[in-house]
Coordinates of C-alpha atoms in Angstrom, one line a residue:
M292 CA 104.0 126.7 110.7
S293 CA 100.7 126.4 109.0
G294 CA 99.2 129.4 110.8
T295 CA 101.7 131.4 108.3
I296 CA 99.6 130.3 105.4
P297 CA 95.9 131.7 105.1
K298 CA 93.7 128.9 105.8
Y299 CA 91.3 129.8 103.1
F300 CA 94.2 129.2 100.4
I301 CA 95.1 125.9 102.2
N302 CA 91.5 125.1 101.6
E303 CA 91.7 126.3 98.2
L304 CA 94.6 124.1 97.5
L305 CA 92.8 121.0 99.0
F306 CA 89.8 121.9 96.7
R307 CA 91.8 121.9 93.5
T308 CA 93.8 118.8 94.4
N309 CA 92.4 115.6 93.4
I310 CA 94.0 113.0 96.0
V311 CA 93.4 109.9 93.8
E312 CA 95.6 111.8 91.0
L313 CA 98.4 112.9 93.5
I314 CA 98.8 109.6 94.9
E315 CA 98.8 108.0 91.5
T316 CA 101.8 110.1 90.6
R317 CA 103.7 108.0 93.1
I318 CA 102.0 104.9 93.8
K319 CA 99.6 102.8 91.2
L320 CA 96.1 102.6 92.6
K321 CA 93.4 100.0 91.6
K322 CA 89.9 100.8 91.7
N323 CA 87.7 98.9 94.1
G324 CA 84.0 99.9 94.2
K325 CA 83.9 103.6 94.9
N326 CA 87.4 103.5 96.5
Y327 CA 91.0 103.0 95.3
Q328 CA 93.4 100.6 96.9
T329 CA 97.0 99.5 96.8
H330 CA 100.0 97.9 99.1
C331 CA 100.4 100.5 101.9
P332 CA 103.6 102.5 101.0
F333 CA 104.1 103.3 104.9
H334 CA 104.5 99.5 106.1
N335 CA 105.5 95.9 104.7
D336 CA 101.8 95.1 103.5
K337 CA 101.1 91.9 102.1
T338 CA 97.7 92.3 101.0
P339 CA 96.4 95.7 99.6
S340 CA 95.2 97.4 102.7
F341 CA 96.1 101.2 101.8
T342 CA 92.4 102.8 100.7
V343 CA 92.0 106.1 99.0
N344 CA 88.5 107.9 99.0
Y345 CA 87.8 110.4 96.2
E346 CA 84.7 111.6 97.7
K347 CA 86.2 112.4 101.2
Q348 CA 89.6 113.1 99.8
F349 CA 91.3 111.0 102.3
Y350 CA 93.5 108.1 102.7
Y351 CA 93.5 105.3 105.2
C352 CA 95.5 102.3 105.8
F353 CA 93.8 99.4 107.8
G354 CA 97.1 97.7 108.6
C355 CA 99.1 100.3 109.9
N356 CA 96.5 103.2 110.6
A357 CA 98.4 105.7 108.4
H358 CA 95.6 108.3 107.3
G359 CA 95.3 112.0 106.1
N360 CA 94.5 114.3 103.5
A361 CA 96.7 115.3 100.5
I362 CA 98.8 117.4 102.8
D363 CA 99.5 114.6 105.1
F364 CA 100.3 112.2 102.1
L365 CA 103.0 114.6 100.9
I366 CA 104.4 115.2 104.6
N367 CA 104.9 111.1 105.0
Y368 CA 105.6 110.1 101.6
D369 CA 107.8 112.7 100.1
N370 CA 109.4 113.4 103.7
L371 CA 108.3 117.3 103.2
N372 CA 107.5 119.5 106.2
F373 CA 104.2 121.4 106.1
V374 CA 105.3 124.5 104.3
E375 CA 107.2 122.4 102.0
S376 CA 103.8 120.2 101.2
I377 CA 102.0 123.4 100.5
E378 CA 104.8 124.8 98.0
E379 CA 104.6 121.3 96.5
L380 CA 100.8 121.6 95.8
A381 CA 101.0 125.2 94.7
A382 CA 103.7 124.4 92.3
I383 CA 101.4 121.6 91.0
H384 CA 98.8 124.2 90.2
S385 CA 100.9 126.8 89.5
I386 CA 99.7 129.3 92.0
E387 CA 101.6 131.6 94.2
I388 CA 101.2 131.3 98.1
P389 CA 99.9 134.2 99.8
F390 CA 101.6 134.3 103.2
N391 CA 100.0 136.1 105.8
K392 CA 101.3 139.7 106.7
K393 CA 102.8 138.7 109.8
S394 CA 104.7 135.8 108.3
I395 CA 107.4 138.3 106.9
T396 CA 110.4 135.4 107.1
E397 CA 108.5 132.8 105.8
K398 CA 107.2 134.9 102.9
N399 CA 110.8 136.2 102.3
Y400 CA 112.1 132.6 102.3
Y401 CA 109.4 131.4 99.6
L402 CA 109.8 134.5 97.5
K403 CA 113.7 133.9 97.5
K404 CA 113.3 130.5 96.4
Q405 CA 110.9 131.8 93.4
K406 CA 113.6 134.2 92.6
L407 CA 116.1 131.6 92.2
Y408 CA 114.4 129.4 90.2
S409 CA 113.7 132.4 88.0
L410 CA 117.6 133.1 87.7
M411 CA 118.4 129.4 87.0
N412 CA 116.2 129.2 84.5
E413 CA 117.3 132.5 82.8
I414 CA 121.1 131.6 83.0
S415 CA 120.4 128.1 81.8
K416 CA 118.7 129.6 78.5
L417 CA 121.9 131.6 78.0
Y418 CA 124.3 128.7 78.5
Q419 CA 122.2 126.8 75.8
K420 CA 122.4 129.8 73.4
N421 CA 126.0 129.8 73.9
I422 CA 126.9 126.3 73.2
I423 CA 125.6 127.3 69.4
F424 CA 128.1 129.9 69.0
T425 CA 131.1 127.9 70.7
D426 CA 132.9 125.4 68.3
S427 CA 135.1 123.8 71.2
A428 CA 132.2 122.8 73.1
K429 CA 130.0 121.6 70.3
K430 CA 133.6 119.5 69.1
Y431 CA 133.6 118.0 72.7
L432 CA 130.2 116.9 72.5
I433 CA 130.5 115.4 69.1
K434 CA 133.7 113.4 70.3
R435 CA 131.8 112.3 73.2
G436 CA 129.1 111.2 70.7
I437 CA 126.1 113.2 72.1
N438 CA 123.7 114.4 69.2
K439 CA 121.6 117.3 69.0
N440 CA 118.5 116.0 70.1
M441 CA 120.1 115.0 73.3
I442 CA 121.4 118.5 73.6
D443 CA 118.2 119.8 73.4
F444 CA 116.1 117.2 75.5
F445 CA 118.7 117.8 78.6
C446 CA 119.0 121.6 77.9
I447 CA 122.8 121.4 77.8
G448 CA 124.8 124.5 77.5
F449 CA 128.1 126.1 78.0
S450 CA 129.6 128.8 80.3
S451 CA 132.3 131.0 78.6
N452 CA 135.7 131.2 79.6
K453 CA 135.4 134.8 80.6
W454 CA 132.2 136.4 82.3
N455 CA 132.7 139.9 80.6
L456 CA 132.7 138.1 77.0
F457 CA 129.6 135.9 78.0
S458 CA 127.8 139.2 79.1
K459 CA 128.6 141.3 76.2
K460 CA 127.5 138.4 73.7
F461 CA 124.3 138.2 75.3
N462 CA 123.6 142.0 76.2
I463 CA 123.2 140.9 80.1
K464 CA 121.8 143.9 81.8
K465 CA 123.5 145.1 85.0
D466 CA 120.2 144.4 87.4
F467 CA 120.5 140.8 86.2
E468 CA 124.1 140.5 86.9
K469 CA 123.3 142.2 90.4
D470 CA 120.7 139.4 91.0
L471 CA 123.2 136.8 90.0
L472 CA 125.8 138.0 92.3
Y473 CA 123.5 138.4 95.2
Y474 CA 121.9 134.8 94.9
K475 CA 125.7 133.8 94.6
I476 CA 125.0 132.0 91.0
I477 CA 128.0 134.2 89.8
S478 CA 130.8 135.5 91.8
T479 CA 133.7 138.2 92.2
N480 CA 137.4 137.6 92.8
K481 CA 139.7 139.3 95.2
N482 CA 140.3 141.9 92.8
G483 CA 136.6 142.7 92.3
Y484 CA 136.3 141.0 88.8
V485 CA 133.1 139.2 88.0
Y486 CA 133.4 135.5 87.2
D487 CA 131.4 132.2 86.7
P488 CA 132.2 129.1 88.5
F489 CA 131.3 127.1 85.7
Q490 CA 133.5 129.1 83.2
G491 CA 134.7 126.9 80.4
R492 CA 132.7 124.1 81.3
I493 CA 129.9 122.1 79.5
I494 CA 126.6 122.9 81.5
F495 CA 124.0 120.2 82.6
P496 CA 121.1 121.6 84.2
I497 CA 119.5 119.7 86.9
H498 CA 115.8 119.9 87.2
D499 CA 113.2 119.1 89.8
Q500 CA 110.0 117.0 89.4
H501 CA 108.1 120.2 88.2
G502 CA 111.0 120.9 85.4
R503 CA 112.2 123.7 87.4
I504 CA 116.2 124.3 87.2
T505 CA 117.6 123.7 90.8
S506 CA 121.4 123.7 90.0
F507 CA 123.9 122.9 87.6
G508 CA 126.6 120.1 86.9
G509 CA 129.5 121.5 84.9
R510 CA 132.2 119.4 83.1
S511 CA 135.6 120.9 81.8
I512 CA 136.6 120.4 78.2
T513 CA 140.1 120.8 78.7
N514 CA 142.7 119.4 81.2
N515 CA 143.5 123.0 82.3
I516 CA 140.5 123.3 84.3
L517 CA 140.0 121.5 87.6
P518 CA 138.2 119.8 89.1
K519 CA 136.8 117.8 86.0
Y520 CA 133.4 117.9 87.3
L521 CA 131.6 120.6 89.4
N522 CA 127.9 121.0 91.0
S523 CA 126.5 124.1 92.3
H524 CA 126.9 124.9 95.7
E525 CA 123.9 124.0 97.9
T526 CA 121.0 126.5 98.0
D527 CA 117.6 126.9 99.2
I528 CA 116.5 124.9 96.3
F529 CA 119.2 122.7 95.8
H530 CA 120.7 119.8 98.1
K531 CA 122.7 117.6 96.3
G532 CA 121.8 114.6 98.8
K533 CA 118.0 114.9 97.8
Q534 CA 118.7 115.3 93.8
I535 CA 118.3 113.2 91.0
Y536 CA 119.6 114.0 87.4
G537 CA 117.5 113.0 85.0
L538 CA 114.4 112.1 86.7
Y539 CA 112.3 114.9 85.3
Q540 CA 113.4 113.7 81.6
V541 CA 112.4 110.0 82.4
K542 CA 109.1 111.2 83.9
K543 CA 108.3 113.2 80.5
K544 CA 108.5 110.0 78.9
H545 CA 107.3 107.5 81.4
S546 CA 105.0 108.9 84.0
K547 CA 105.4 105.4 85.8
P548 CA 108.5 103.7 85.0
K549 CA 108.9 99.9 85.4
H550 CA 112.4 100.5 86.9
L551 CA 115.0 103.0 87.1
L552 CA 118.7 102.6 86.0
V553 CA 121.3 104.5 88.2
V554 CA 124.4 105.5 86.8
E555 CA 127.4 107.9 88.2
G556 CA 127.7 110.9 85.7
Y557 CA 125.5 113.2 83.6
I558 CA 127.0 111.7 80.3
D559 CA 126.1 108.1 81.3
V560 CA 122.7 109.5 81.6
I561 CA 122.4 111.2 78.3
M562 CA 124.3 108.5 76.2
L563 CA 122.0 105.5 77.5
T564 CA 118.9 107.7 76.8
Q565 CA 120.2 108.4 73.1
Y566 CA 120.4 104.6 72.8
N567 CA 116.9 104.6 73.9
I568 CA 117.2 103.5 77.2
E569 CA 114.6 105.7 78.5
Y570 CA 114.9 105.1 82.4
V571 CA 118.2 106.2 83.4
V572 CA 119.1 108.6 86.2
S573 CA 122.1 109.8 88.2
S574 CA 122.6 110.5 91.9
L575 CA 125.4 113.1 90.9
G576 CA 128.2 110.8 91.6
T577 CA 128.5 107.7 93.8
S578 CA 127.6 109.0 97.3
I579 CA 124.2 107.6 97.5
T580 CA 122.0 108.9 100.5
K581 CA 118.7 107.4 102.0
E582 CA 117.1 110.4 100.5
H583 CA 118.1 109.3 97.1
I584 CA 116.8 105.8 97.9
Q585 CA 113.4 107.0 99.3
M586 CA 113.1 109.4 95.9
L587 CA 113.9 106.6 93.6
F588 CA 111.3 104.1 95.3
R589 CA 108.5 106.8 95.0
H590 CA 108.8 106.5 91.2
T591 CA 109.3 102.7 90.8
N592 CA 109.5 99.7 92.7
T593 CA 112.6 98.3 91.1
V594 CA 115.9 100.2 91.2
I595 CA 119.1 98.9 89.2
Y596 CA 122.3 100.3 89.9
C597 CA 125.1 100.4 87.4
Y598 CA 128.4 102.1 88.5
D599 CA 131.8 102.3 86.8
G600 CA 133.6 99.1 86.6
D601 CA 136.5 100.1 88.9
D602 CA 137.0 99.8 92.7
A603 CA 135.4 103.1 93.5
G604 CA 132.4 101.7 91.6
R605 CA 132.2 98.2 93.3
N606 CA 132.6 99.9 96.5
A607 CA 130.0 102.3 96.0
S608 CA 127.4 99.4 94.9
W609 CA 128.2 97.8 98.2
R610 CA 127.8 101.0 100.2
T611 CA 124.5 101.5 98.4
L612 CA 123.2 98.0 99.1
K613 CA 123.8 98.8 103.1
I614 CA 121.9 102.4 102.9
A615 CA 119.1 100.7 100.6
L616 CA 118.6 97.7 103.2
P617 CA 116.0 99.5 105.6
Y618 CA 114.0 100.7 102.5
I619 CA 113.8 97.1 100.8
S620 CA 110.3 95.4 101.0
D621 CA 108.3 92.9 99.4
E622 CA 107.3 95.3 96.8
K623 CA 110.5 97.5 96.6
S624 CA 113.8 95.8 95.2
I625 CA 117.3 96.6 94.0
K626 CA 119.7 94.9 91.6
F627 CA 123.2 95.7 90.5
I628 CA 125.0 95.4 87.2
M629 CA 128.8 94.8 87.4
L630 CA 130.6 96.3 84.4
P631 CA 134.0 94.8 83.2
K632 CA 136.9 96.5 84.6
N633 CA 137.6 100.1 83.5
E634 CA 134.1 100.4 81.7
D635 CA 131.4 102.8 82.5
P636 CA 127.9 102.8 80.9
D637 CA 128.8 105.6 78.4
T638 CA 131.8 103.7 76.9
I639 CA 130.5 100.0 77.3
I640 CA 127.2 100.9 75.2
K641 CA 129.0 102.4 72.5
K642 CA 131.0 99.3 72.1
E643 CA 128.2 96.8 72.6
G644 CA 125.2 98.7 71.7
K645 CA 121.7 98.7 72.9
K646 CA 120.9 95.0 72.6
K647 CA 124.0 93.7 74.7
F648 CA 123.3 96.4 77.3
Q649 CA 119.9 95.4 77.6
L650 CA 121.1 91.9 78.3
R651 CA 123.2 93.0 81.2
I652 CA 120.0 95.1 82.6
D653 CA 117.9 91.8 82.2
N654 CA 120.7 89.7 84.0
A655 CA 121.2 92.1 86.8
L656 CA 122.1 90.7 90.1
T657 CA 119.4 90.3 92.6
M658 CA 119.8 91.8 95.9
S659 CA 120.3 88.5 97.6
K660 CA 122.8 87.3 95.2
F661 CA 124.9 90.4 95.2
F662 CA 124.6 90.6 99.1
F663 CA 126.1 87.2 99.6
K664 CA 128.6 87.6 96.7
N665 CA 130.2 90.4 98.6
I666 CA 129.6 89.1 102.1
L667 CA 131.4 85.8 101.2
K668 CA 134.6 87.4 100.0
N669 CA 137.6 86.2 101.7
V670 CA 135.6 83.9 103.8
D671 CA 136.9 80.3 104.4
L672 CA 133.9 78.2 105.1
S673 CA 136.1 75.5 106.2
S674 CA 137.1 77.6 109.4
N675 CA 134.6 77.8 112.4
D676 CA 136.0 81.2 113.1
D677 CA 135.4 82.6 109.7
K678 CA 131.8 81.0 110.1
F679 CA 131.4 82.9 113.2
H680 CA 132.6 86.4 111.7
L681 CA 130.7 86.0 108.6
S682 CA 127.4 85.7 110.8
V683 CA 128.5 88.6 112.9
R684 CA 129.0 90.7 109.7
A685 CA 125.8 89.4 108.0
L686 CA 123.1 89.2 110.7
P687 CA 123.0 93.1 111.6
L688 CA 122.8 94.0 107.8
I689 CA 120.0 91.5 107.2
N690 CA 118.1 92.7 110.3
C691 CA 118.0 96.2 108.9
I692 CA 115.4 95.0 106.4
S693 CA 111.8 95.6 107.5
S694 CA 110.1 92.8 105.4
D695 CA 109.8 89.8 107.8
T696 CA 109.6 87.6 104.5
I697 CA 112.9 88.8 103.1
R698 CA 114.7 89.0 106.4
I699 CA 114.0 85.3 107.1
Y700 CA 114.8 84.3 103.7
L701 CA 118.4 85.7 103.9
R702 CA 118.6 84.4 107.2
Q703 CA 117.9 80.9 106.0
I704 CA 120.2 81.3 103.0
L705 CA 122.9 82.5 105.8
A706 CA 122.0 79.3 108.0
R707 CA 122.5 77.0 105.2
I708 CA 126.0 78.6 104.3
I709 CA 127.4 78.2 107.5
G710 CA 125.8 74.7 108.2
I711 CA 122.8 75.3 110.2
L712 CA 119.3 74.1 109.0
D713 CA 116.4 75.6 110.7
D714 CA 113.3 76.0 108.8
Y715 CA 111.4 75.6 111.9
Q716 CA 111.9 79.4 112.3
F717 CA 109.8 80.3 109.4
E718 CA 106.6 78.5 110.7
K719 CA 107.3 79.9 114.1
F720 CA 107.5 83.5 112.5
L721 CA 104.1 82.9 110.7
Y722 CA 102.5 81.7 114.0
E723 CA 103.9 84.8 115.8
K724 CA 102.8 87.2 113.1
E725 CA 99.2 85.9 113.0
R726 CA 99.1 86.2 117.0
K727 CA 100.4 89.9 116.9
N728 CA 97.7 90.8 114.3
K729 CA 94.9 89.3 116.5
N730 CA 96.4 91.4 119.3
L731 CA 96.3 94.3 117.1
Q732 CA 92.6 94.2 116.5
F733 CA 90.8 96.0 119.2
Q734 CA 87.4 98.1 119.2
I735 CA 86.6 101.7 120.3
K736 CA 83.5 101.6 122.4
H737 CA 80.6 102.8 120.1
T738 CA 78.7 105.6 122.0
P739 CA 76.1 107.6 120.4
M740 CA 78.0 110.6 120.6
R741 CA 81.2 109.2 119.1
I742 CA 79.1 107.7 116.3
L743 CA 77.5 111.0 115.6
I744 CA 80.9 113.0 115.5
S745 CA 82.2 110.3 113.2
L746 CA 79.3 110.5 111.0
L747 CA 79.6 114.1 110.5
I748 CA 83.6 114.1 109.9
Q749 CA 83.3 111.5 107.4
N750 CA 80.1 112.9 105.6
P751 CA 80.4 116.9 106.4
N752 CA 77.4 117.4 104.0
L753 CA 75.2 116.0 106.8
A754 CA 75.4 119.5 108.6
K755 CA 72.7 120.7 106.1
L756 CA 70.1 118.7 108.0
V757 CA 70.6 120.6 111.2
S758 CA 68.8 123.9 111.0
S759 CA 69.6 125.2 114.8
T760 CA 71.4 124.0 117.5
K761 CA 70.2 126.2 120.2
K762 CA 68.5 123.5 122.0
F763 CA 71.9 121.6 122.4
E764 CA 73.5 124.6 123.8
N765 CA 74.9 124.7 127.5
E766 CA 74.1 121.0 127.9
K767 CA 76.6 119.0 129.8
I768 CA 76.8 116.0 127.5
K769 CA 80.3 114.5 126.9
G770 CA 81.4 115.0 123.4
L771 CA 78.4 117.4 122.6
P772 CA 81.1 120.7 122.7
I773 CA 83.3 118.9 120.0
F774 CA 80.2 117.8 117.8
L775 CA 78.6 121.4 117.9
E776 CA 82.0 122.9 117.1
I777 CA 82.4 120.6 114.0
L778 CA 78.9 121.2 113.1
K779 CA 79.5 124.9 112.8
T780 CA 82.3 124.7 110.8
C781 CA 80.8 122.3 108.4
S782 CA 77.6 124.8 108.0
D783 CA 80.1 127.6 107.6
N784 CA 82.1 125.5 104.8
P785 CA 79.2 123.6 102.9
N786 CA 81.7 122.2 100.5
F787 CA 84.0 120.9 102.7
N788 CA 85.2 117.1 102.4
T789 CA 86.7 115.2 105.1
G790 CA 90.3 116.1 104.2
Q791 CA 89.5 119.7 104.1
L792 CA 87.6 119.4 107.5
L793 CA 90.8 117.6 108.9
E794 CA 93.1 120.4 107.7
F795 CA 91.1 123.1 109.1
Y796 CA 91.6 121.6 112.6
R797 CA 95.3 120.6 112.2
N798 CA 96.8 122.4 114.9
S799 CA 93.9 122.3 117.3
K800 CA 93.5 120.6 120.7
I801 CA 90.7 118.1 119.0
I802 CA 92.7 117.1 116.0
N803 CA 93.9 113.9 117.4
I804 CA 90.2 112.7 118.5
L805 CA 89.0 113.9 114.9
K806 CA 91.7 111.8 113.2
I807 CA 90.9 108.6 115.3
L808 CA 87.0 109.2 114.3
S809 CA 87.6 109.9 110.8
K810 CA 89.0 106.5 110.3
W811 CA 86.6 104.8 112.6
D812 CA 84.3 102.2 111.2
H813 CA 80.8 102.9 112.5
M814 CA 79.5 99.7 110.5
I815 CA 76.7 101.8 109.3
I816 CA 75.8 101.3 105.3
K817 CA 75.9 104.2 103.3
E818 CA 72.4 104.2 102.3
K819 CA 71.4 104.6 106.2
I820 CA 74.1 107.1 107.2
R821 CA 71.7 110.1 106.7
N822 CA 68.7 108.3 108.6
M823 CA 71.0 107.1 111.6
F824 CA 72.4 110.7 111.8
V825 CA 69.0 112.4 112.2
D826 CA 68.1 109.4 114.5
L827 CA 71.0 110.2 117.0
L828 CA 70.3 113.7 117.1
K829 CA 66.7 113.1 117.9
N830 CA 68.0 110.9 120.7
T831 CA 70.2 113.1 121.9
Y832 CA 67.6 115.9 122.0
S833 CA 65.4 113.4 123.8
K834 CA 67.9 112.4 126.5
I835 CA 68.2 116.3 127.2
L836 CA 64.4 116.6 127.6
E837 CA 64.2 113.6 129.7
K838 CA 67.1 114.8 132.2
R839 CA 64.9 118.2 132.4
Q840 CA 61.9 116.2 132.9
E841 CA 63.2 114.3 135.7
K842 CA 64.6 117.4 137.4
L843 CA 61.3 119.0 137.1
I844 CA 59.3 115.9 138.6
A845 CA 62.0 115.8 141.5
K846 CA 61.2 119.4 142.3
E847 CA 57.6 119.0 142.2
R848 CA 57.6 116.4 144.7
V849 CA 59.7 118.7 147.1
K850 CA 58.3 122.3 146.4
G851 CA 56.1 122.2 143.8
L852 CA 56.5 124.0 140.2
T853 CA 55.5 127.5 139.3
I854 CA 53.0 128.0 136.5
D855 CA 55.7 128.5 133.9
E856 CA 57.7 125.2 135.1
K857 CA 54.1 123.3 134.8
K858 CA 54.0 124.8 131.0
E859 CA 57.4 123.7 130.4
I860 CA 56.9 120.0 131.7
W861 CA 53.5 119.7 129.7
S862 CA 55.7 120.7 126.5
I863 CA 58.2 118.2 127.4
N864 CA 55.7 115.3 127.5
K865 CA 54.3 116.4 124.5
K866 CA 57.5 116.5 122.7
L867 CA 58.7 113.0 123.9
S868 CA 55.4 111.5 123.4
K869 CA 55.3 112.8 119.7
K870 CA 59.2 112.3 119.1
N871 CA 59.2 115.7 117.2
N872 CA 62.1 116.4 114.9
F873 CA 64.9 118.1 116.5
N874 CA 65.0 121.0 113.9

């Protein structure tokens, strides 16, 4: 797939991207010398082992070996494919992707998405203008208590009951209408009349993290239009299971929110924000997905769920917990607010005000308390059968948690509930963990050629020290062809850093070797890297000369040497004795 996008453009993207700034938009980094460190987002990390190197534009985890450049980070952290990661970087830098001429399908797909973004933005502006001229829509929002600041902040609009009236009011051109029809933003009925699927509804635009409108949510203002809520159909830029409403607005005010409060509806988000609770989002209803969980955790370490105080809301909370369990860690946690019966965040904050609602947030149930509160429902702890069924229900859920510490903590609580005291298990775990860590520590054999290649990958500017490689050509030394290949690439691209170099070889046969050596600890201090590189090259050339010398000496004993060969062996002896520079 990467072949569909020119390498020069990918290189330009990486050149413009500061990997430290990119990662810091998702994870908090702490400067440690010349590097930045944090707990690894890809495994349960007790001590900070995730390192980001600005100079090399490269990240590496000493715990799980996760590593790569900015593109790799987006692929692994945001769960994107290669092209999507390029699109993400291109959006960050506000530049268009110049697909190769052969890549017609990918290019058309990309352009289609850009067109969709543009159309959604244009129609959204019309909806926003329309609400100003529509008394029924304004009255509805006033009735719900939503003020003008929130209308503007969330870009709330209104779609007229009839498209032809809406079209005339704003003088919509036929070409624009055709585009809206082509991309199925509006439709035609069986009689051929154009209509807007959101007609007669308050419009809530849904933004992605870059502020682009991907879709709409619509709320009917009368009982005549059903269903009450309606979402855009899924498109190339909108997938309901991966979208969070209000996240863009939260990030505008708080780039790194301490926590996020997840509610059910658009109006819940807007009303809580209006009461200055500025970290509220919605997953577009109660149907949470693993993608929602992952996205929320990319922006904060604590997610608090506050669903409506009805049976559907309580069931949604339990369902959310079960989906979230595999993504909980020592760093990432979830909590739950249980509202009174028949209350939702919108209604209760109007009754209680911010101060009392904030107390609900501060006293939210921890994951463990919520877990056992629900798992113990209708369980008779005096019954051995009930205790058995409790363990059968609870243990599979507990075992979904990746954090060993949390998993064992919950097992211990469960053991005490059913009357088993087993503290020894924790001590056993610590021993096993230490033993596993020791077994994982292994060394790659340090050969001169591996050291040479690793030094070059980690410091591409070393290529400037080599003026010629002719004397190395056609020599059969293990690893030399790889070294010469990388050396040429570095020489042709003198400004490459490690991240760009690895990207250049992403789909090549040698990429796995390069990845291993890019993170390899060659145990050479920075001040001595240049001299070590030069010495290794000298030694490599010396071995080539020694090999040729031995061959000529063996021939001399059997057949004798020609005049040219005698001159050659004399030259070799002179070079070896003086240890000339390899250049």
